[in-house]
Amino acid sequence: MVSSAGIRSTNTPEGLPAADMVLRNGRIYTVDQDQPWAEAVAIKHGRFMAVGSNAEIEPLIADYTHVHDLNGAFAMPGLYDMHTHPDLALGPKYSDYLDVGLETPSLDQVREATLRYATENPDREWIFGKHFVHYAFRKAGLKPGRDWLDSFIPDRPVAIMDRMWGSCMANSKALELAGVSKDTVDPNNGYIVRDPLTGEPDGILVDGAYALIMAAMPPPPMHALTRAYREGARFQSARGVVATKYVHVCEQRLDALRAIDLAGELPVRVEAAISWQDDIFPVCRRWELLAGERHYYRSKRLNANAVKFHFDGTAEPRTSYLITPWPNEKTWQGSLNLTPEHIYDMVAEMDRKRILVIAHCTGDGASDIFLDAVAECRRRNGPGGMRHQCAHSTLLDEGNLARFAELDVIAEFSPVGWFPSEFTIGARSSFGERLQEAYNVRGVLDAGGVTVMGTDWPVSSIDPWFGFETLVTRENPRGEMEGKLGRSITPQEAIRMLTLNGAYAMGCEDVSGSITAGKTADLIVLDRNLLEIDAKGNWHKSQVHLTMVDGEIVHDPKGWMQGTDFESRITSPVPDFTPVDI
Amino acid sequence: MDTRVPVTIVAGFLGSGKTTLINTLLQGDHGLNITVLVNDFGAVNIDSDLILKREREVMELSNGCVCCSIQSDLVAQLQALFRSGNSPEYLLIEASGVSQPGRIASVFGYPQLRNYARLDAVVTLLDAENTDMLSDNCQQLVQAQIEAADIAVLTKTDLVDAQRVGDFRERWLFPDLPSYEARDGHVPLQYLLDTGLHDPSSAALLQSNPAAGFYSQSWSSQKPFSYASFKSALGALPASVFRAKGVLYCIDFPDTRIVFQKVGSRLEFRHDGPWRGTPETRLVIIGEDGLDQDGFLQKQMEQSLAARS
């Protein structure tokens, strides 16, 4: 023991300093094969200094050691959400853009709201927001477009989205600043509405064409991005997440993450993946970031050493790229967004720079080409390269299952469509009989590969527990639909997938991901013992009573650490991102 | 000559009668070899609230990118269809009851497709009996379906009285949107699909059928007018004119024939090469109600053009 004056107790073993904190009397599942269960852990300097029985830990308690009795509660390593996008989900909500605030505004109401916003925000160069309704214009016998906007606000750039986000109405100033003229070439994924004979833009930009306008606008304000990340990470942390990948970032997003990190408000470790193309938003200075400026953001909690790209589409519109034609199609295999050669060179180049590639591959053809690209990258760069990540892995070819292990590629599965539901059966129905083989976690594990899970918010809930439960059950967690889709993995395998495997995917499995002496003290305490209850209908309701990252308490709803040196700095309320109905 | 494949999109909320109409169209005596494409959502039996929620969520959250992927899929599928060497003669797309036909229509403006296909019309079916009872979300969707329409077809009008049909038109439709009533499940098919594929300047291809209450008129003039004047004058044709086509002699483009097409409320203008012979504006229209008056078209055009010249 050590007195408050710091004088060492004679009971403390020679040469072994006492713990800062001890959690004892728990049912601690460690995910460490050498010692799967423990009663107590001792933590010092943010790491587990010892893991074992109450008796084994006892000698590490000094009088300055904070001891918390878990009273038999279940604890385990914190979770790893390896693919999510809180900024996409939340950023636009906080951006203070013009919001007309009516489902079906009249033309007068759009005009008034625009003018009011212009008056109230004299410093904002752009007036951007939503929404107008084409129907209302036609009902009034008018055409939306530059002429209408110019009639009341000609001197400041204005761009207003339609209610369905299918088009954007821009005034002449906005078109001018965006450089949109009769000579502008239409993008591949949309078009500029023009006079058919003169080619002059009329101020309506459809689908991909409104990116031309957005590219000219200032990026989302910093406060919107910082709030999005702060709240997203806060929710994740409250649900037991200790490490995450934020997939698709740009310079502004990295700046936002860095600001939170520097303020000590980042309760999770983040690996941020820079967008390879401007398909979600424009990425300024991409090449500088990838060339090395990414290191500017590096800290214990943050890195930007990854890149994300979209290789194929998605299941719902049948754009997943398949090896064979889609069910009920003669030739349609889905769409491939980039050439294989592009992928090969990019993967090899990124790998050489020690940048991890996260490849969106929903079809078996997409992952096939990605695995080929990694094989080529290993040939070019030699062994010891990055653990590139096959994102979503919705359908995998049987012949490729073993290649994940052979090539050291992470198979990431996202939970949308995991379990029988109206959404799954509907949106994924185009898979036909192949729906049963979707999300073949079992197959990759059996072939020796490493699997991880990503929530992919906002595509599905940011709460990892729904996907976590269904890894084990492959059934609907809420019991809304009977049946089972695909093959299960065991509770132990699922826990490993969300913990140690996640650490492996972040390249830190030697120092994190399990409750092992010497590793970072990442741990969560739950209200139930996952390994003693039926996962079905139960796991997703798990309450997290404590989240610890690097020995720091980041979520303490019970106030266990209140008044101690370990009291959490993060006291903001947990936002309510409870799952939407999917 | 416009060799692009004409496309008609048939839209309408769940239960409005799309499948019945399409089956009737396929069996109709029009001599067209029609290929039908069912929009992807159509195969998916999800309840509409769910889709709206998801669409709204996805679009709000990702600034439309996911929806774009749906669009690009349609583009890719259509591209594959048009390049397959077995390109359809006429393409009919059945939009699902919960989709926005405007989004489908918009892909025909994409650069990859506009050289292959020409959107002829969006035909939106409207259930006169049940539309007013739909939830707010569903009514918004119906608005989007009407917004995209070039021709509206009112169904189930035999189940409600004439007053209600009138109110329905007043409340939902646009003044310039031509609308038919499907009587006993039958609609005037020949006016829903392009009837003159090959020579837009040929009046003979627009056949009128006075017995059915449809009338045709033609007008020609060797005097050129400005493009803007033509646009205004043709845009001012009443909604009872639901088909029109012709060539225009424009002051702004004196050396080229400007081909004009109107299907429902959709107006299309395009350059069509040099004049063969003397430049001359020639127009043919077809419609009902009032078109049987002598000289209707001549009066209409000359008054409109004079007012705008």
mmCIF file of C-alpha atoms in Angstrom, chain A residues 215-327:
data_model
loop_
_atom_site.group_PDB
_atom_site.id
_atom_site.type_symbol
_atom_site.label_atom_id
_atom_site.label_comp_id
_atom_site.label_asym_id
_atom_site.label_seq_id
_atom_site.Cartn_x
_atom_site.Cartn_y
_atom_site.Cartn_z
ATOM 1 C CA ALA A 215 -18.548 22.687 -55.419
ATOM 2 C CA ALA A 216 -18.617 26.480 -55.661
ATOM 3 C CA MET A 217 -20.137 26.884 -52.213
ATOM 4 C CA PRO A 218 -18.128 27.086 -49.027
ATOM 5 C CA PRO A 219 -17.892 23.687 -47.266
ATOM 6 C CA PRO A 220 -20.319 22.907 -44.436
ATOM 7 C CA PRO A 221 -19.593 25.210 -41.538
ATOM 8 C CA MET A 222 -17.124 23.887 -38.996
ATOM 9 C CA HIS A 223 -19.648 24.061 -36.177
ATOM 10 C CA ALA A 224 -21.917 21.644 -38.037
ATOM 11 C CA LEU A 225 -19.165 19.109 -38.579
ATOM 12 C CA THR A 226 -17.740 19.327 -35.072
ATOM 13 C CA ARG A 227 -21.194 18.947 -33.585
ATOM 14 C CA ALA A 228 -21.927 15.992 -35.828
ATOM 15 C CA TYR A 229 -18.761 14.180 -34.863
ATOM 16 C CA ARG A 230 -19.015 15.118 -31.201
ATOM 17 C CA GLU A 231 -22.548 13.814 -30.932
ATOM 18 C CA GLY A 232 -21.924 10.773 -33.088
ATOM 19 C CA ALA A 233 -18.906 9.768 -31.054
ATOM 20 C CA ARG A 234 -20.737 10.478 -27.809
ATOM 21 C CA PHE A 235 -23.520 8.122 -28.817
ATOM 22 C CA GLN A 236 -21.082 5.461 -29.947
ATOM 23 C CA SER A 237 -19.179 5.693 -26.709
ATOM 24 C CA ALA A 238 -22.398 5.392 -24.714
ATOM 25 C CA ARG A 239 -23.100 2.182 -26.606
ATOM 26 C CA GLY A 240 -19.703 0.744 -25.775
ATOM 27 C CA VAL A 241 -17.707 1.702 -28.853
ATOM 28 C CA VAL A 242 -14.058 2.497 -28.128
ATOM 29 C CA ALA A 243 -12.691 2.638 -31.662
ATOM 30 C CA THR A 244 -14.213 3.437 -35.010
ATOM 31 C CA LYS A 245 -13.524 4.196 -38.626
ATOM 32 C CA TYR A 246 -15.117 7.322 -40.079
ATOM 33 C CA VAL A 247 -15.244 6.508 -43.706
ATOM 34 C CA HIS A 248 -15.227 9.337 -46.296
ATOM 35 C CA VAL A 249 -13.598 12.443 -44.977
ATOM 36 C CA CYS A 250 -12.144 15.588 -46.473
ATOM 37 C CA GLU A 251 -9.943 18.336 -45.117
ATOM 38 C CA GLN A 252 -12.794 20.145 -43.342
ATOM 39 C CA ARG A 253 -13.914 16.938 -41.697
ATOM 40 C CA LEU A 254 -10.419 16.190 -40.528
ATOM 41 C CA ASP A 255 -10.169 19.716 -39.147
ATOM 42 C CA ALA A 256 -13.401 19.126 -37.245
ATOM 43 C CA LEU A 257 -12.160 15.838 -35.827
ATOM 44 C CA ARG A 258 -8.881 17.419 -34.838
ATOM 45 C CA ALA A 259 -10.671 20.256 -33.067
ATOM 46 C CA ILE A 260 -12.643 17.763 -30.957
ATOM 47 C CA ASP A 261 -9.547 15.704 -30.333
ATOM 48 C CA LEU A 262 -7.532 18.696 -29.159
ATOM 49 C CA ALA A 263 -10.354 19.723 -26.843
ATOM 50 C CA GLY A 264 -10.202 16.284 -25.243
ATOM 51 C CA GLU A 265 -13.732 15.513 -26.373
ATOM 52 C CA LEU A 266 -13.065 12.511 -28.557
ATOM 53 C CA PRO A 267 -14.162 9.476 -26.550
ATOM 54 C CA VAL A 268 -13.259 6.961 -29.271
ATOM 55 C CA ARG A 269 -10.175 6.166 -31.315
ATOM 56 C CA VAL A 270 -10.838 7.203 -34.888
ATOM 57 C CA GLU A 271 -9.308 6.120 -38.138
ATOM 58 C CA ALA A 272 -10.594 8.498 -40.809
ATOM 59 C CA ALA A 273 -10.611 7.454 -44.447
ATOM 60 C CA ILE A 274 -10.130 10.189 -47.032
ATOM 61 C CA SER A 275 -12.491 9.987 -50.034
ATOM 62 C CA TRP A 276 -10.755 8.812 -53.173
ATOM 63 C CA GLN A 277 -13.207 10.631 -55.408
ATOM 64 C CA ASP A 278 -15.621 13.528 -55.075
ATOM 65 C CA ASP A 279 -18.621 11.246 -55.101
ATOM 66 C CA ILE A 280 -19.976 12.266 -51.706
ATOM 67 C CA PHE A 281 -18.589 15.791 -51.435
ATOM 68 C CA PRO A 282 -15.694 17.673 -52.963
ATOM 69 C CA VAL A 283 -12.364 16.901 -51.285
ATOM 70 C CA CYS A 284 -10.127 19.921 -51.432
ATOM 71 C CA ARG A 285 -6.432 19.279 -51.438
ATOM 72 C CA ARG A 286 -6.854 15.514 -51.582
ATOM 73 C CA TRP A 287 -3.433 14.896 -53.039
ATOM 74 C CA GLU A 288 -1.674 16.990 -50.449
ATOM 75 C CA LEU A 289 -3.517 15.115 -47.715
ATOM 76 C CA LEU A 290 -2.622 11.734 -49.129
ATOM 77 C CA ALA A 291 0.922 12.793 -49.859
ATOM 78 C CA GLY A 292 1.573 13.498 -46.216
ATOM 79 C CA GLU A 293 -0.526 16.269 -44.746
ATOM 80 C CA ARG A 294 -2.698 13.585 -43.217
ATOM 81 C CA HIS A 295 -0.035 13.185 -40.547
ATOM 82 C CA TYR A 296 -0.854 16.662 -39.288
ATOM 83 C CA TYR A 297 -3.980 15.174 -37.714
ATOM 84 C CA ARG A 298 -2.262 12.258 -36.032
ATOM 85 C CA SER A 299 -2.718 11.781 -32.316
ATOM 86 C CA LYS A 300 -3.287 8.930 -29.917
ATOM 87 C CA ARG A 301 -6.989 9.027 -30.763
ATOM 88 C CA LEU A 302 -6.949 10.070 -34.408
ATOM 89 C CA ASN A 303 -5.336 9.094 -37.660
ATOM 90 C CA ALA A 304 -6.156 9.708 -41.301
ATOM 91 C CA ASN A 305 -4.085 6.922 -42.773
ATOM 92 C CA ALA A 306 -6.858 5.421 -44.830
ATOM 93 C CA VAL A 307 -8.606 6.063 -48.107
ATOM 94 C CA LYS A 308 -12.136 5.089 -49.082
ATOM 95 C CA PHE A 309 -13.486 4.434 -52.514
ATOM 96 C CA HIS A 310 -16.677 3.154 -54.094
ATOM 97 C CA PHE A 311 -15.982 0.241 -56.320
ATOM 98 C CA ASP A 312 -19.519 -0.775 -57.184
ATOM 99 C CA GLY A 313 -23.082 0.192 -56.319
ATOM 100 C CA THR A 314 -25.628 -1.381 -54.024
ATOM 101 C CA ALA A 315 -28.076 -4.250 -53.937
ATOM 102 C CA GLU A 316 -31.284 -2.291 -54.065
ATOM 103 C CA PRO A 317 -30.805 -0.782 -57.517
ATOM 104 C CA ARG A 318 -28.891 -3.881 -58.650
ATOM 105 C CA THR A 319 -25.648 -2.005 -59.166
ATOM 106 C CA SER A 320 -23.595 -4.359 -57.039
ATOM 107 C CA TYR A 321 -21.020 -5.783 -59.428
ATOM 108 C CA LEU A 322 -21.437 -9.543 -59.697
ATOM 109 C CA ILE A 323 -19.299 -12.244 -61.247
ATOM 110 C CA THR A 324 -22.359 -13.642 -62.997
ATOM 111 C CA PRO A 325 -25.463 -11.778 -64.184
ATOM 112 C CA TRP A 326 -28.036 -10.760 -61.635
ATOM 113 C CA PRO A 327 -30.948 -13.126 -61.014
#
